[in-house]
């Protein structure tokens, strides 16, 4: 197993993912997540995993 280098982030540390979307998209995304009892982050992660799985087919 490799040793951690100085300044290397821990696997559990959160990093900012910063991008802009239209206001209507954000509102729709937030409502969609809330209606399903999910956070916006959980919805993003789920969508990313689904997209990755679709690419493997």
Coordinates of N, CA, C and O in Angstrom, one line a residue:
X1 N 0.8 -1.2 0.0 CA 0.0 0.0 0.0 C 0.9 1.2 0.0 O 1.8 1.3 0.7
X2 N 0.6 2.2 -0.8 CA 1.4 3.4 -0.9 C 1.2 4.3 0.3 O 0.0 4.4 0.8
X3 N 2.2 5.0 0.7 CA 2.1 6.0 1.8 C 1.5 7.2 1.3 O 1.7 7.6 0.1
X4 N 0.7 7.9 2.1 CA 0.1 9.2 1.7 C 1.2 10.2 1.6 O 2.1 10.3 2.5
X5 N 1.1 11.0 0.6 CA 2.0 12.1 0.5 C 1.6 13.3 1.2 O 0.4 13.5 1.5
X6 N 2.5 14.2 1.6 CA 2.1 15.4 2.3 C 1.2 16.2 1.5 O 1.4 16.4 0.3
X7 N 0.0 16.7 2.0 CA -0.9 17.5 1.3 C -1.9 16.7 0.5 O -2.8 17.3 -0.1
X8 N -1.8 15.4 0.4 CA -2.7 14.6 -0.3 C -4.1 14.5 0.4 O -4.1 14.2 1.6
X9 N -5.2 14.8 -0.2 CA -6.5 14.9 0.5 C -6.9 13.4 0.9 O -6.6 12.5 0.3
X10 N -7.5 13.4 2.1 CA -8.1 12.1 2.5 C -9.3 11.7 1.6 O -10.0 12.6 1.1
X11 N -9.6 10.5 1.5 CA -10.6 10.0 0.6 C -12.0 10.5 1.1 O -12.9 10.7 0.3
X12 N -12.1 10.8 2.4 CA -13.4 11.3 2.9 C -13.6 12.8 2.9 O -14.6 13.3 3.2
X13 N -12.5 13.5 2.6 CA -12.6 15.0 2.5 C -13.4 15.4 1.3 O -13.3 14.9 0.2
X14 N -14.3 16.4 1.6 CA -15.2 16.9 0.5 C -14.5 18.0 -0.3 O -13.8 18.8 0.4
X15 N -14.7 18.0 -1.5 CA -14.1 19.1 -2.4 C -15.3 19.8 -3.1 O -16.3 19.2 -3.3
X16 N -15.1 21.0 -3.4 CA -16.1 21.8 -4.1 C -16.1 21.4 -5.6 O -15.1 21.3 -6.3
X17 N -17.3 21.1 -6.1 CA -17.5 20.9 -7.6 C -18.3 22.1 -8.0 O -19.5 22.3 -7.6
X18 N -17.7 23.0 -8.7 CA -18.3 24.3 -9.0 C -18.6 24.5 -10.5 O -17.7 24.5 -11.3
X19 N -19.9 24.6 -10.7 CA -20.3 24.9 -12.1 C -21.7 25.6 -12.0 O -22.4 25.5 -11.0
X20 N -22.0 26.4 -13.1 CA -23.2 27.2 -13.1 C -24.2 26.5 -14.0 O -23.9 25.9 -15.0
X21 N -25.5 26.6 -13.6 CA -26.6 26.1 -14.4 C -27.7 27.1 -14.4 O -27.7 28.0 -13.5
X22 N -28.6 27.0 -15.4 CA -29.7 28.0 -15.4 C -30.6 27.9 -14.1 O -30.7 26.8 -13.6
X23 N -31.1 29.0 -13.7 CA -32.0 29.0 -12.5 C -33.1 28.0 -12.6 O -33.4 27.3 -11.6
X24 N -33.8 27.9 -13.7 CA -34.9 27.0 -13.8 C -34.5 25.5 -13.7 O -35.2 24.7 -13.1
X25 N -33.3 25.2 -14.2 CA -32.8 23.8 -14.0 C -32.5 23.5 -12.6 O -32.8 22.5 -12.1
X26 N -31.9 24.5 -11.9 CA -31.5 24.3 -10.5 C -32.8 24.1 -9.7 O -32.9 23.2 -8.8
X27 N -33.8 24.9 -9.9 CA -35.1 24.8 -9.2 C -35.7 23.4 -9.5 O -36.1 22.7 -8.5
X28 N -35.8 23.0 -10.7 CA -36.3 21.7 -11.1 C -35.6 20.6 -10.5 O -36.2 19.6 -10.0
X29 N -34.3 20.6 -10.5 CA -33.4 19.6 -9.9 C -33.6 19.5 -8.4 O -33.7 18.4 -7.9
X30 N -33.7 20.6 -7.8 CA -33.9 20.6 -6.3 C -35.2 20.0 -5.9 O -35.3 19.2 -5.0
X31 N -36.3 20.4 -6.7 CA -37.6 19.9 -6.4 C -37.6 18.4 -6.6 O -38.2 17.6 -5.8
X32 N -37.0 18.0 -7.7 CA -37.0 16.5 -8.1 C -36.3 15.7 -7.0 O -36.9 14.7 -6.6
X33 N -35.2 16.2 -6.5 CA -34.5 15.5 -5.4 C -35.3 15.5 -4.1 O -35.5 14.5 -3.5
X34 N -35.9 16.6 -3.8 CA -36.7 16.7 -2.6 C -38.0 15.8 -2.6 O -38.3 15.2 -1.6
X35 N -38.6 15.7 -3.8 CA -39.8 14.8 -3.9 C -39.4 13.4 -3.7 O -40.3 12.6 -3.3
X36 N -38.2 13.0 -3.9 CA -37.7 11.7 -3.7 C -37.0 11.5 -2.4 O -36.4 10.4 -2.1
X37 N -37.0 12.5 -1.5 CA -36.3 12.4 -0.2 C -34.8 12.3 -0.3 O -34.1 11.7 0.5
X38 N -34.2 12.9 -1.4 CA -32.8 12.8 -1.6 C -32.2 14.2 -1.5 O -32.9 15.2 -1.7
X39 N -30.9 14.3 -1.3 CA -30.2 15.5 -1.4 C -29.8 15.7 -2.8 O -29.8 14.8 -3.6
X40 N -29.5 17.0 -3.2 CA -29.1 17.2 -4.5 C -27.7 16.5 -4.8 O -27.5 16.0 -5.9
X41 N -26.9 16.4 -3.8 CA -25.6 15.6 -4.0 C -25.9 14.1 -4.2 O -25.3 13.5 -5.1
X42 N -26.8 13.6 -3.5 CA -27.2 12.1 -3.7 C -27.7 11.9 -5.1 O -27.4 10.9 -5.8
X43 N -28.5 12.8 -5.6 CA -29.1 12.7 -6.9 C -28.0 12.8 -8.0 O -27.9 12.1 -9.0
X44 N -27.0 13.7 -7.8 CA -25.9 13.9 -8.7 C -25.1 12.6 -8.7 O -24.7 12.1 -9.8
X45 N -24.8 12.0 -7.6 CA -24.0 10.8 -7.5 C -24.7 9.6 -8.2 O -24.1 8.9 -8.9
X46 N -26.0 9.5 -7.9 CA -26.8 8.5 -8.5 C -26.8 8.6 -10.1 O -26.7 7.6 -10.8
X47 N -27.0 9.8 -10.6 CA -27.0 10.0 -12.0 C -25.7 9.7 -12.6 O -25.6 9.1 -13.7
X48 N -24.6 10.1 -11.9 CA -23.3 9.8 -12.4 C -23.0 8.3 -12.5 O -22.5 7.8 -13.5
X49 N -23.4 7.6 -11.5 CA -23.3 6.1 -11.5 C -24.1 5.4 -12.6 O -23.6 4.5 -13.3
X50 N -25.3 5.9 -12.8 CA -26.2 5.4 -13.9 C -25.5 5.7 -15.3 O -25.5 4.8 -16.1
X51 N -25.0 6.8 -15.4 CA -24.3 7.2 -16.7 C -23.1 6.3 -16.9 O -22.8 5.8 -18.0
X52 N -22.3 6.1 -15.9 CA -21.1 5.2 -16.0 C -21.5 3.8 -16.3 O -20.9 3.1 -17.2
X53 N -22.6 3.3 -15.7 CA -23.0 1.9 -16.0 C -23.5 1.8 -17.4 O -23.3 0.8 -18.1
X54 N -24.2 2.8 -17.9 CA -24.7 2.8 -19.3 C -23.5 2.8 -20.3 O -23.6 2.2 -21.4
X55 N -22.4 3.4 -20.0 CA -21.2 3.5 -20.8 C -20.6 2.1 -20.9 O -19.9 1.8 -21.9
X56 N -20.7 1.3 -19.9 CA -20.1 0.0 -19.9 C -20.8 -1.1 -20.8 O -20.3 -2.1 -21.0
X57 N -22.0 -0.7 -21.2 CA -22.8 -1.7 -22.0 C -22.4 -1.7 -23.5 O -21.8 -0.9 -24.0

